[in-house]
Amino acid sequence: MVNKLDHIGIAVKDLEESVKFYEEVLGLKLQGIETVEEQKVKVAFLPLGDTELELLEATSPDSPIAKFIESKGQGVQHLAFRVDNIEKVLGEMKEKGIRLIDEKPRYGAGGAKIAFLHPKSTNGVLVELCERKE
Ligand code: ZN
């Protein structure tokens, strides 16, 4: 049903500062930074092998990322799995009784179609489904 780990989403307070760690200490390369207005986040992408890291900084105090950091601190926020047909997968999840945060996909960074599953249905992990062209 899912093809691969598309990316790991990491909530950070300071994007530039965090990118430094991944570039200078771990040797990754920043691919780009994008602001996703709808989700009130600024996102930095760092490819790593067949997947990538997505660093997320809140652009507003009511951003989901700001709320996450407020309650849990900085750190891994979500896992994103790549799917071919997100509408179809969401339909199947619903049939299986999985609680969805997004009944319909919305657009995330890089023009990907994304939808989140509720952590109550996934043993505590915020799971993102993600459909995009390579
Ligand atoms: Zn993500």
mmCIF file of N, CA and C and ligand atoms in Angstrom:
data_model
loop_
_atom_site.group_PDB
_atom_site.id
_atom_site.type_symbol
_atom_site.label_atom_id
_atom_site.label_comp_id
_atom_site.label_asym_id
_atom_site.label_seq_id
_atom_site.Cartn_x
_atom_site.Cartn_y
_atom_site.Cartn_z
ATOM 1 N N MET A 1 0.830 -1.203 0.000
ATOM 2 C CA MET A 1 0.000 0.000 0.000
ATOM 3 C C MET A 1 0.873 1.265 0.000
ATOM 4 N N VAL A 2 1.882 1.288 0.879
ATOM 5 C CA VAL A 2 2.815 2.415 0.816
ATOM 6 C C VAL A 2 4.100 1.938 0.140
ATOM 7 N N ASN A 3 4.749 2.834 -0.604
ATOM 8 C CA ASN A 3 5.906 2.444 -1.416
ATOM 9 C C ASN A 3 7.241 2.619 -0.724
ATOM 10 N N LYS A 4 7.347 3.707 -0.011
ATOM 11 C CA LYS A 4 8.633 3.990 0.625
ATOM 12 C C LYS A 4 8.458 5.082 1.664
ATOM 13 N N LEU A 5 9.494 5.262 2.461
ATOM 14 C CA LEU A 5 9.497 6.381 3.397
ATOM 15 C C LEU A 5 9.840 7.617 2.584
ATOM 16 N N ASP A 6 8.866 8.473 2.368
ATOM 17 C CA ASP A 6 9.090 9.660 1.540
ATOM 18 C C ASP A 6 9.985 10.668 2.259
ATOM 19 N N HIS A 7 9.632 10.959 3.499
ATOM 20 C CA HIS A 7 10.482 11.849 4.289
ATOM 21 C C HIS A 7 10.156 11.740 5.771
ATOM 22 N N ILE A 8 11.040 12.297 6.573
ATOM 23 C CA ILE A 8 10.831 12.393 8.009
ATOM 24 C C ILE A 8 10.681 13.873 8.330
ATOM 25 N N GLY A 9 9.595 14.237 8.985
ATOM 26 C CA GLY A 9 9.343 15.635 9.326
ATOM 27 C C GLY A 9 9.847 15.932 10.735
ATOM 28 N N ILE A 10 10.672 16.957 10.848
ATOM 29 C CA ILE A 10 11.283 17.302 12.130
ATOM 30 C C ILE A 10 10.943 18.755 12.480
ATOM 31 N N ALA A 11 10.331 18.945 13.636
ATOM 32 C CA ALA A 11 9.943 20.293 14.078
ATOM 33 C C ALA A 11 11.127 20.982 14.729
ATOM 34 N N VAL A 12 11.442 22.180 14.256
ATOM 35 C CA VAL A 12 12.570 22.934 14.823
ATOM 36 C C VAL A 12 12.141 24.371 15.127
ATOM 37 N N LYS A 13 12.877 24.997 16.035
ATOM 38 C CA LYS A 13 12.566 26.383 16.380
ATOM 39 C C LYS A 13 13.205 27.348 15.400
ATOM 40 N N ASP A 14 14.403 26.992 14.932
ATOM 41 C CA ASP A 14 15.165 27.885 14.076
ATOM 42 C C ASP A 14 15.708 27.104 12.879
ATOM 43 N N LEU A 15 15.099 27.329 11.735
ATOM 44 C CA LEU A 15 15.413 26.551 10.537
ATOM 45 C C LEU A 15 16.882 26.683 10.117
ATOM 46 N N GLU A 16 17.353 27.923 10.013
ATOM 47 C CA GLU A 16 18.732 28.147 9.564
ATOM 48 C C GLU A 16 19.742 27.473 10.495
ATOM 49 N N GLU A 17 19.475 27.631 11.780
ATOM 50 C CA GLU A 17 20.360 27.050 12.788
ATOM 51 C C GLU A 17 20.364 25.516 12.680
ATOM 52 N N SER A 18 19.199 24.918 12.469
ATOM 53 C CA SER A 18 19.098 23.462 12.382
ATOM 54 C C SER A 18 19.753 22.937 11.116
ATOM 55 N N VAL A 19 19.578 23.668 10.011
ATOM 56 C CA VAL A 19 20.173 23.241 8.744
ATOM 57 C C VAL A 19 21.686 23.129 8.905
ATOM 58 N N LYS A 20 22.260 24.060 9.664
ATOM 59 C CA LYS A 20 23.709 24.041 9.908
ATOM 60 C C LYS A 20 24.163 22.702 10.472
ATOM 61 N N PHE A 21 23.408 22.194 11.439
ATOM 62 C CA PHE A 21 23.784 20.908 12.038
ATOM 63 C C PHE A 21 23.803 19.809 10.981
ATOM 64 N N TYR A 22 22.743 19.738 10.170
ATOM 65 C CA TYR A 22 22.659 18.657 9.181
ATOM 66 C C TYR A 22 23.717 18.804 8.088
ATOM 67 N N GLU A 23 24.034 20.046 7.728
ATOM 68 C CA GLU A 23 25.042 20.257 6.682
ATOM 69 C C GLU A 23 26.464 20.134 7.222
ATOM 70 N N GLU A 24 26.714 20.822 8.307
ATOM 71 C CA GLU A 24 28.104 20.905 8.779
ATOM 72 C C GLU A 24 28.529 19.705 9.607
ATOM 73 N N VAL A 25 27.603 19.113 10.344
ATOM 74 C CA VAL A 25 27.964 17.978 11.199
ATOM 75 C C VAL A 25 27.695 16.651 10.494
ATOM 76 N N LEU A 26 26.536 16.542 9.836
ATOM 77 C CA LEU A 26 26.187 15.264 9.206
ATOM 78 C C LEU A 26 26.562 15.208 7.719
ATOM 79 N N GLY A 27 26.875 16.350 7.145
ATOM 80 C CA GLY A 27 27.321 16.341 5.752
ATOM 81 C C GLY A 27 26.211 16.225 4.719
ATOM 82 N N LEU A 28 24.966 16.531 5.095
ATOM 83 C CA LEU A 28 23.876 16.526 4.113
ATOM 84 C C LEU A 28 23.888 17.843 3.341
ATOM 85 N N LYS A 29 23.127 17.865 2.254
ATOM 86 C CA LYS A 29 23.076 19.086 1.439
ATOM 87 C C LYS A 29 21.654 19.640 1.406
ATOM 88 N N LEU A 30 21.518 20.914 1.725
ATOM 89 C CA LEU A 30 20.210 21.558 1.662
ATOM 90 C C LEU A 30 19.783 21.663 0.205
ATOM 91 N N GLN A 31 18.581 21.154 -0.085
ATOM 92 C CA GLN A 31 18.089 21.204 -1.466
ATOM 93 C C GLN A 31 17.281 22.458 -1.724
ATOM 94 N N GLY A 32 16.609 22.954 -0.688
ATOM 95 C CA GLY A 32 15.810 24.155 -0.873
ATOM 96 C C GLY A 32 14.956 24.446 0.338
ATOM 97 N N ILE A 33 14.440 25.676 0.377
ATOM 98 C CA ILE A 33 13.551 26.085 1.466
ATOM 99 C C ILE A 33 12.280 26.637 0.840
ATOM 100 N N GLU A 34 11.154 26.247 1.397
ATOM 101 C CA GLU A 34 9.868 26.663 0.830
ATOM 102 C C GLU A 34 8.909 27.011 1.966
ATOM 103 N N THR A 35 8.117 28.064 1.769
ATOM 104 C CA THR A 35 7.090 28.394 2.760
ATOM 105 C C THR A 35 5.753 27.848 2.273
ATOM 106 N N VAL A 36 5.088 27.072 3.130
ATOM 107 C CA VAL A 36 3.753 26.566 2.802
ATOM 108 C C VAL A 36 2.756 27.347 3.653
ATOM 109 N N GLU A 37 2.149 28.363 3.015
ATOM 110 C CA GLU A 37 1.260 29.285 3.735
ATOM 111 C C GLU A 37 0.127 28.550 4.429
ATOM 112 N N GLU A 38 -0.478 27.608 3.706
ATOM 113 C CA GLU A 38 -1.656 26.911 4.224
ATOM 114 C C GLU A 38 -1.358 26.213 5.547
ATOM 115 N N GLN A 39 -0.138 25.709 5.686
ATOM 116 C CA GLN A 39 0.200 24.994 6.921
ATOM 117 C C GLN A 39 1.012 25.842 7.887
ATOM 118 N N LYS A 40 1.258 27.097 7.492
ATOM 119 C CA LYS A 40 1.999 28.030 8.344
ATOM 120 C C LYS A 40 3.352 27.484 8.768
ATOM 121 N N VAL A 41 4.064 26.995 7.775
ATOM 122 C CA VAL A 41 5.402 26.468 8.033
ATOM 123 C C VAL A 41 6.384 26.899 6.954
ATOM 124 N N LYS A 42 7.641 26.950 7.371
ATOM 125 C CA LYS A 42 8.750 27.123 6.455
ATOM 126 C C LYS A 42 9.487 25.783 6.493
ATOM 127 N N VAL A 43 9.743 25.233 5.301
ATOM 128 C CA VAL A 43 10.266 23.874 5.220
ATOM 129 C C VAL A 43 11.616 23.841 4.513
ATOM 130 N N ALA A 44 12.562 23.126 5.093
ATOM 131 C CA ALA A 44 13.855 22.910 4.440
ATOM 132 C C ALA A 44 13.981 21.430 4.093
ATOM 133 N N PHE A 45 14.454 21.147 2.870
ATOM 134 C CA PHE A 45 14.584 19.764 2.422
ATOM 135 C C PHE A 45 16.046 19.355 2.344
ATOM 136 N N LEU A 46 16.335 18.202 2.929
ATOM 137 C CA LEU A 46 17.687 17.663 2.864
ATOM 138 C C LEU A 46 17.614 16.206 2.433
ATOM 139 N N PRO A 47 17.877 15.946 1.154
ATOM 140 C CA PRO A 47 17.803 14.569 0.658
ATOM 141 C C PRO A 47 18.835 13.682 1.351
ATOM 142 N N LEU A 48 18.450 12.425 1.555
ATOM 143 C CA LEU A 48 19.345 11.457 2.178
ATOM 144 C C LEU A 48 19.016 10.088 1.588
ATOM 145 N N GLY A 49 19.875 9.611 0.697
ATOM 146 C CA GLY A 49 19.613 8.331 0.038
ATOM 147 C C GLY A 49 18.299 8.387 -0.708
ATOM 148 N N ASP A 50 17.428 7.414 -0.435
ATOM 149 C CA ASP A 50 16.164 7.298 -1.136
ATOM 150 C C ASP A 50 15.052 8.101 -0.455
ATOM 151 N N THR A 51 15.422 8.814 0.599
ATOM 152 C CA THR A 51 14.395 9.562 1.317
ATOM 153 C C THR A 51 14.915 10.974 1.593
ATOM 154 N N GLU A 52 14.248 11.723 2.421
ATOM 155 C CA GLU A 52 14.800 13.027 2.789
ATOM 156 C C GLU A 52 14.312 13.468 4.148
ATOM 157 N N LEU A 53 15.011 14.430 4.693
ATOM 158 C CA LEU A 53 14.585 15.039 5.941
ATOM 159 C C LEU A 53 13.873 16.327 5.596
ATOM 160 N N GLU A 54 12.803 16.601 6.322
ATOM 161 C CA GLU A 54 12.030 17.811 6.121
ATOM 162 C C GLU A 54 12.047 18.553 7.453
ATOM 163 N N LEU A 55 12.772 19.663 7.512
ATOM 164 C CA LEU A 55 12.808 20.448 8.743
ATOM 165 C C LEU A 55 11.700 21.488 8.674
ATOM 166 N N LEU A 56 10.933 21.606 9.742
ATOM 167 C CA LEU A 56 9.755 22.475 9.740
ATOM 168 C C LEU A 56 9.845 23.529 10.827
ATOM 169 N N GLU A 57 9.738 24.779 10.421
ATOM 170 C CA GLU A 57 9.705 25.887 11.384
ATOM 171 C C GLU A 57 8.360 26.599 11.249
ATOM 172 N N ALA A 58 7.722 26.914 12.367
ATOM 173 C CA ALA A 58 6.428 27.594 12.346
ATOM 174 C C ALA A 58 6.595 29.027 11.846
ATOM 175 N N THR A 59 5.633 29.507 11.062
ATOM 176 C CA THR A 59 5.659 30.910 10.633
ATOM 177 C C THR A 59 4.641 31.729 11.410
ATOM 178 N N SER A 60 3.906 31.073 12.290
ATOM 179 C CA SER A 60 2.884 31.753 13.079
ATOM 180 C C SER A 60 2.654 30.960 14.369
ATOM 181 N N PRO A 61 2.275 31.645 15.467
ATOM 182 C CA PRO A 61 2.085 30.941 16.747
ATOM 183 C C PRO A 61 0.963 29.900 16.705
ATOM 184 N N ASP A 62 0.026 30.026 15.739
ATOM 185 C CA ASP A 62 -1.041 29.019 15.687
ATOM 186 C C ASP A 62 -0.747 27.937 14.650
ATOM 187 N N SER A 63 0.497 27.869 14.213
ATOM 188 C CA SER A 63 0.914 26.798 13.303
ATOM 189 C C SER A 63 0.940 25.460 14.048
ATOM 190 N N PRO A 64 0.572 24.353 13.389
ATOM 191 C CA PRO A 64 0.643 23.042 14.039
ATOM 192 C C PRO A 64 2.055 22.752 14.579
ATOM 193 N N ILE A 65 3.060 23.287 13.910
ATOM 194 C CA ILE A 65 4.433 23.055 14.352
ATOM 195 C C ILE A 65 4.719 23.817 15.650
ATOM 196 N N ALA A 66 4.197 25.043 15.760
ATOM 197 C CA ALA A 66 4.369 25.804 16.999
ATOM 198 C C ALA A 66 3.693 25.071 18.156
ATOM 199 N N LYS A 67 2.512 24.527 17.892
ATOM 200 C CA LYS A 67 1.776 23.812 18.936
ATOM 201 C C LYS A 67 2.504 22.539 19.345
ATOM 202 N N PHE A 68 3.066 21.856 18.339
ATOM 203 C CA PHE A 68 3.820 20.629 18.613
ATOM 204 C C PHE A 68 5.002 20.926 19.531
ATOM 205 N N ILE A 69 5.781 21.957 19.175
ATOM 206 C CA ILE A 69 6.981 22.293 19.956
ATOM 207 C C ILE A 69 6.600 22.732 21.365
ATOM 208 N N GLU A 70 5.471 23.449 21.462
ATOM 209 C CA GLU A 70 5.004 23.890 22.765
ATOM 210 C C GLU A 70 4.710 22.713 23.693
ATOM 211 N N SER A 71 4.101 21.652 23.144
ATOM 212 C CA SER A 71 3.736 20.541 24.021
ATOM 213 C C SER A 71 4.819 19.472 24.113
ATOM 214 N N LYS A 72 5.587 19.256 23.051
ATOM 215 C CA LYS A 72 6.546 18.137 23.085
ATOM 216 C C LYS A 72 7.994 18.552 22.914
ATOM 217 N N GLY A 73 8.219 19.792 22.558
ATOM 218 C CA GLY A 73 9.592 20.228 22.296
ATOM 219 C C GLY A 73 9.989 19.932 20.863
ATOM 220 N N GLN A 74 11.184 20.331 20.484
ATOM 221 C CA GLN A 74 11.659 20.084 19.123
ATOM 222 C C GLN A 74 11.874 18.583 18.929
ATOM 223 N N GLY A 75 11.795 18.135 17.689
ATOM 224 C CA GLY A 75 12.108 16.734 17.413
ATOM 225 C C GLY A 75 11.282 16.168 16.271
ATOM 226 N N VAL A 76 11.372 14.841 16.111
ATOM 227 C CA VAL A 76 10.651 14.166 15.027
ATOM 228 C C VAL A 76 9.160 14.398 15.202
ATOM 229 N N GLN A 77 8.509 14.899 14.160
ATOM 230 C CA GLN A 77 7.096 15.266 14.258
ATOM 231 C C GLN A 77 6.201 14.318 13.476
ATOM 232 N N HIS A 78 6.654 13.907 12.288
ATOM 233 C CA HIS A 78 5.850 12.955 11.528
ATOM 234 C C HIS A 78 6.694 12.107 10.588
ATOM 235 N N LEU A 79 6.112 10.969 10.173
ATOM 236 C CA LEU A 79 6.712 10.131 9.145
ATOM 237 C C LEU A 79 5.801 10.213 7.939
ATOM 238 N N ALA A 80 6.392 10.377 6.760
ATOM 239 C CA ALA A 80 5.584 10.470 5.542
ATOM 240 C C ALA A 80 5.866 9.278 4.649
ATOM 241 N N PHE A 81 4.796 8.591 4.263
ATOM 242 C CA PHE A 81 4.901 7.440 3.381
ATOM 243 C C PHE A 81 4.376 7.787 2.002
ATOM 244 N N ARG A 82 5.113 7.388 0.990
ATOM 245 C CA ARG A 82 4.728 7.654 -0.397
ATOM 246 C C ARG A 82 3.675 6.639 -0.852
ATOM 247 N N VAL A 83 2.631 7.130 -1.494
ATOM 248 C CA VAL A 83 1.611 6.264 -2.099
ATOM 249 C C VAL A 83 1.393 6.706 -3.546
ATOM 250 N N ASP A 84 0.817 5.801 -4.356
ATOM 251 C CA ASP A 84 0.577 6.131 -5.764
ATOM 252 C C ASP A 84 -0.703 6.919 -5.959
ATOM 253 N N ASN A 85 -1.719 6.517 -5.199
ATOM 254 C CA ASN A 85 -3.031 7.135 -5.387
ATOM 255 C C ASN A 85 -3.619 7.470 -4.022
ATOM 256 N N ILE A 86 -3.427 8.699 -3.600
ATOM 257 C CA ILE A 86 -3.750 9.058 -2.216
ATOM 258 C C ILE A 86 -5.252 8.983 -1.934
ATOM 259 N N GLU A 87 -6.082 9.359 -2.918
ATOM 260 C CA GLU A 87 -7.533 9.292 -2.704
ATOM 261 C C GLU A 87 -7.962 7.847 -2.435
ATOM 262 N N LYS A 88 -7.414 6.937 -3.220
ATOM 263 C CA LYS A 88 -7.763 5.524 -3.087
ATOM 264 C C LYS A 88 -7.324 5.001 -1.712
ATOM 265 N N VAL A 89 -6.095 5.329 -1.327
ATOM 266 C CA VAL A 89 -5.572 4.861 -0.038
ATOM 267 C C VAL A 89 -6.387 5.440 1.118
ATOM 268 N N LEU A 90 -6.759 6.719 1.019
ATOM 269 C CA LEU A 90 -7.578 7.335 2.081
ATOM 270 C C LEU A 90 -8.922 6.618 2.211
ATOM 271 N N GLY A 91 -9.499 6.254 1.075
ATOM 272 C CA GLY A 91 -10.762 5.513 1.075
ATOM 273 C C GLY A 91 -10.616 4.169 1.774
ATOM 274 N N GLU A 92 -9.512 3.488 1.488
ATOM 275 C CA GLU A 92 -9.261 2.184 2.107
ATOM 276 C C GLU A 92 -9.014 2.316 3.611
ATOM 277 N N MET A 93 -8.301 3.362 3.991
ATOM 278 C CA MET A 93 -8.023 3.593 5.416
ATOM 279 C C MET A 93 -9.331 3.829 6.174
ATOM 280 N N LYS A 94 -10.186 4.623 5.544
ATOM 281 C CA LYS A 94 -11.469 4.946 6.155
ATOM 282 C C LYS A 94 -12.294 3.676 6.378
ATOM 283 N N GLU A 95 -12.289 2.812 5.364
ATOM 284 C CA GLU A 95 -13.006 1.534 5.484
ATOM 285 C C GLU A 95 -12.466 0.684 6.615
ATOM 286 N N LYS A 96 -11.171 0.800 6.865
ATOM 287 C CA LYS A 96 -10.548 0.021 7.940
ATOM 288 C C LYS A 96 -10.733 0.684 9.300
ATOM 289 N N GLY A 97 -11.421 1.811 9.315
ATOM 290 C CA GLY A 97 -11.712 2.480 10.585
ATOM 291 C C GLY A 97 -10.592 3.358 11.099
ATOM 292 N N ILE A 98 -9.641 3.671 10.242
ATOM 293 C CA ILE A 98 -8.541 4.549 10.642
ATOM 294 C C ILE A 98 -9.051 5.992 10.713
ATOM 295 N N ARG A 99 -8.713 6.683 11.796
ATOM 296 C CA ARG A 99 -9.133 8.078 11.938
ATOM 297 C C ARG A 99 -8.252 8.977 11.090
ATOM 298 N N LEU A 100 -8.877 9.779 10.263
ATOM 299 C CA LEU A 100 -8.134 10.656 9.369
ATOM 300 C C LEU A 100 -8.187 12.092 9.871
ATOM 301 N N ILE A 101 -7.064 12.775 9.806
ATOM 302 C CA ILE A 101 -7.073 14.218 10.094
ATOM 303 C C ILE A 101 -7.570 14.944 8.847
ATOM 304 N N ASP A 102 -7.132 14.457 7.690
ATOM 305 C CA ASP A 102 -7.569 15.025 6.411
ATOM 306 C C ASP A 102 -8.385 13.992 5.643
ATOM 307 N N GLU A 103 -9.668 14.273 5.491
ATOM 308 C CA GLU A 103 -10.527 13.368 4.716
ATOM 309 C C GLU A 103 -10.177 13.458 3.242
ATOM 310 N N LYS A 104 -9.744 14.653 2.862
ATOM 311 C CA LYS A 104 -9.345 14.878 1.474
ATOM 312 C C LYS A 104 -7.916 15.388 1.461
ATOM 313 N N PRO A 105 -7.149 15.009 0.428
ATOM 314 C CA PRO A 105 -5.768 15.483 0.383
ATOM 315 C C PRO A 105 -5.682 16.994 0.219
ATOM 316 N N ARG A 106 -4.620 17.577 0.761
ATOM 317 C CA ARG A 106 -4.353 18.984 0.485
ATOM 318 C C ARG A 106 -2.949 19.075 -0.097
ATOM 319 N N TYR A 107 -2.548 20.274 -0.455
ATOM 320 C CA TYR A 107 -1.252 20.417 -1.085
ATOM 321 C C TYR A 107 -0.184 20.810 -0.084
ATOM 322 N N GLY A 108 0.899 20.057 -0.093
ATOM 323 C CA GLY A 108 2.012 20.332 0.802
ATOM 324 C C GLY A 108 3.183 20.891 0.026
ATOM 325 N N ALA A 109 4.345 20.877 0.643
ATOM 326 C CA ALA A 109 5.552 21.395 0.011
ATOM 327 C C ALA A 109 5.852 20.628 -1.277
ATOM 328 N N GLY A 110 6.383 21.332 -2.252
ATOM 329 C CA GLY A 110 6.770 20.696 -3.513
ATOM 330 C C GLY A 110 5.572 20.295 -4.364
ATOM 331 N N GLY A 111 4.381 20.802 -4.028
ATOM 332 C CA GLY A 111 3.184 20.486 -4.808
ATOM 333 C C GLY A 111 2.663 19.072 -4.594
ATOM 334 N N ALA A 112 3.174 18.406 -3.565
ATOM 335 C CA ALA A 112 2.715 17.041 -3.279
ATOM 336 C C ALA A 112 1.301 17.059 -2.724
ATOM 337 N N LYS A 113 0.540 15.988 -2.994
ATOM 338 C CA LYS A 113 -0.758 15.817 -2.347
ATOM 339 C C LYS A 113 -0.503 15.076 -1.052
ATOM 340 N N ILE A 114 -0.978 15.650 0.053
ATOM 341 C CA ILE A 114 -0.711 15.029 1.354
ATOM 342 C C ILE A 114 -1.969 14.915 2.190
ATOM 343 N N ALA A 115 -1.946 13.981 3.138
ATOM 344 C CA ALA A 115 -3.038 13.836 4.100
ATOM 345 C C ALA A 115 -2.466 13.173 5.346
ATOM 346 N N PHE A 116 -2.945 13.628 6.498
ATOM 347 C CA PHE A 116 -2.450 13.079 7.762
ATOM 348 C C PHE A 116 -3.454 12.110 8.379
ATOM 349 N N LEU A 117 -2.911 11.047 8.999
ATOM 350 C CA LEU A 117 -3.720 10.109 9.767
ATOM 351 C C LEU A 117 -3.594 10.499 11.234
ATOM 352 N N HIS A 118 -4.646 10.264 12.001
ATOM 353 C CA HIS A 118 -4.618 10.660 13.401
ATOM 354 C C HIS A 118 -3.737 9.714 14.229
ATOM 355 N N PRO A 119 -2.867 10.281 15.075
ATOM 356 C CA PRO A 119 -1.985 9.429 15.894
ATOM 357 C C PRO A 119 -2.742 8.444 16.788
ATOM 358 N N LYS A 120 -3.994 8.745 17.091
ATOM 359 C CA LYS A 120 -4.796 7.804 17.903
ATOM 360 C C LYS A 120 -5.009 6.486 17.167
ATOM 361 N N SER A 121 -4.940 6.524 15.824
ATOM 362 C CA SER A 121 -5.143 5.312 15.030
ATOM 363 C C SER A 121 -3.831 4.654 14.615
ATOM 364 N N THR A 122 -2.712 5.247 15.009
ATOM 365 C CA THR A 122 -1.423 4.732 14.528
ATOM 366 C C THR A 122 -0.440 4.446 15.666
ATOM 367 N N ASN A 123 -0.967 4.225 16.837
ATOM 368 C CA ASN A 123 -0.109 3.970 18.010
ATOM 369 C C ASN A 123 0.846 5.121 18.283
ATOM 370 N N GLY A 124 0.343 6.318 18.074
ATOM 371 C CA GLY A 124 1.105 7.476 18.537
ATOM 372 C C GLY A 124 1.958 8.205 17.518
ATOM 373 N N VAL A 125 2.047 7.658 16.298
ATOM 374 C CA VAL A 125 2.880 8.328 15.287
ATOM 375 C C VAL A 125 1.996 9.159 14.360
ATOM 376 N N LEU A 126 2.356 10.421 14.168
ATOM 377 C CA LEU A 126 1.648 11.225 13.176
ATOM 378 C C LEU A 126 2.134 10.772 11.802
ATOM 379 N N VAL A 127 1.235 10.143 11.042
ATOM 380 C CA VAL A 127 1.592 9.591 9.735
ATOM 381 C C VAL A 127 1.042 10.481 8.630
ATOM 382 N N GLU A 128 1.895 10.822 7.693
ATOM 383 C CA GLU A 128 1.483 11.585 6.514
ATOM 384 C C GLU A 128 1.528 10.655 5.314
ATOM 385 N N LEU A 129 0.479 10.711 4.511
ATOM 386 C CA LEU A 129 0.515 10.026 3.213
ATOM 387 C C LEU A 129 0.856 11.088 2.192
ATOM 388 N N CYS A 130 1.600 10.700 1.183
ATOM 389 C CA CYS A 130 2.141 11.683 0.268
ATOM 390 C C CYS A 130 2.175 11.095 -1.139
ATOM 391 N N GLU A 131 1.552 11.821 -2.061
ATOM 392 C CA GLU A 131 1.589 11.391 -3.463
ATOM 393 C C GLU A 131 2.293 12.481 -4.254
ATOM 394 N N ARG A 132 3.337 12.117 -4.960
ATOM 395 C CA ARG A 132 4.031 13.104 -5.780
ATOM 396 C C ARG A 132 4.778 12.419 -6.908
ATOM 397 N N LYS A 133 5.062 13.226 -7.902
ATOM 398 C CA LYS A 133 5.867 12.712 -8.992
ATOM 399 C C LYS A 133 7.317 12.805 -8.561
ATOM 400 N N GLU A 134 8.120 11.867 -9.042
ATOM 401 C CA GLU A 134 9.539 11.830 -8.639
ATOM 402 C C GLU A 134 10.223 13.165 -8.800
HETATM 403 ZN ZN ZN B 1 5.805 16.036 5.714
#
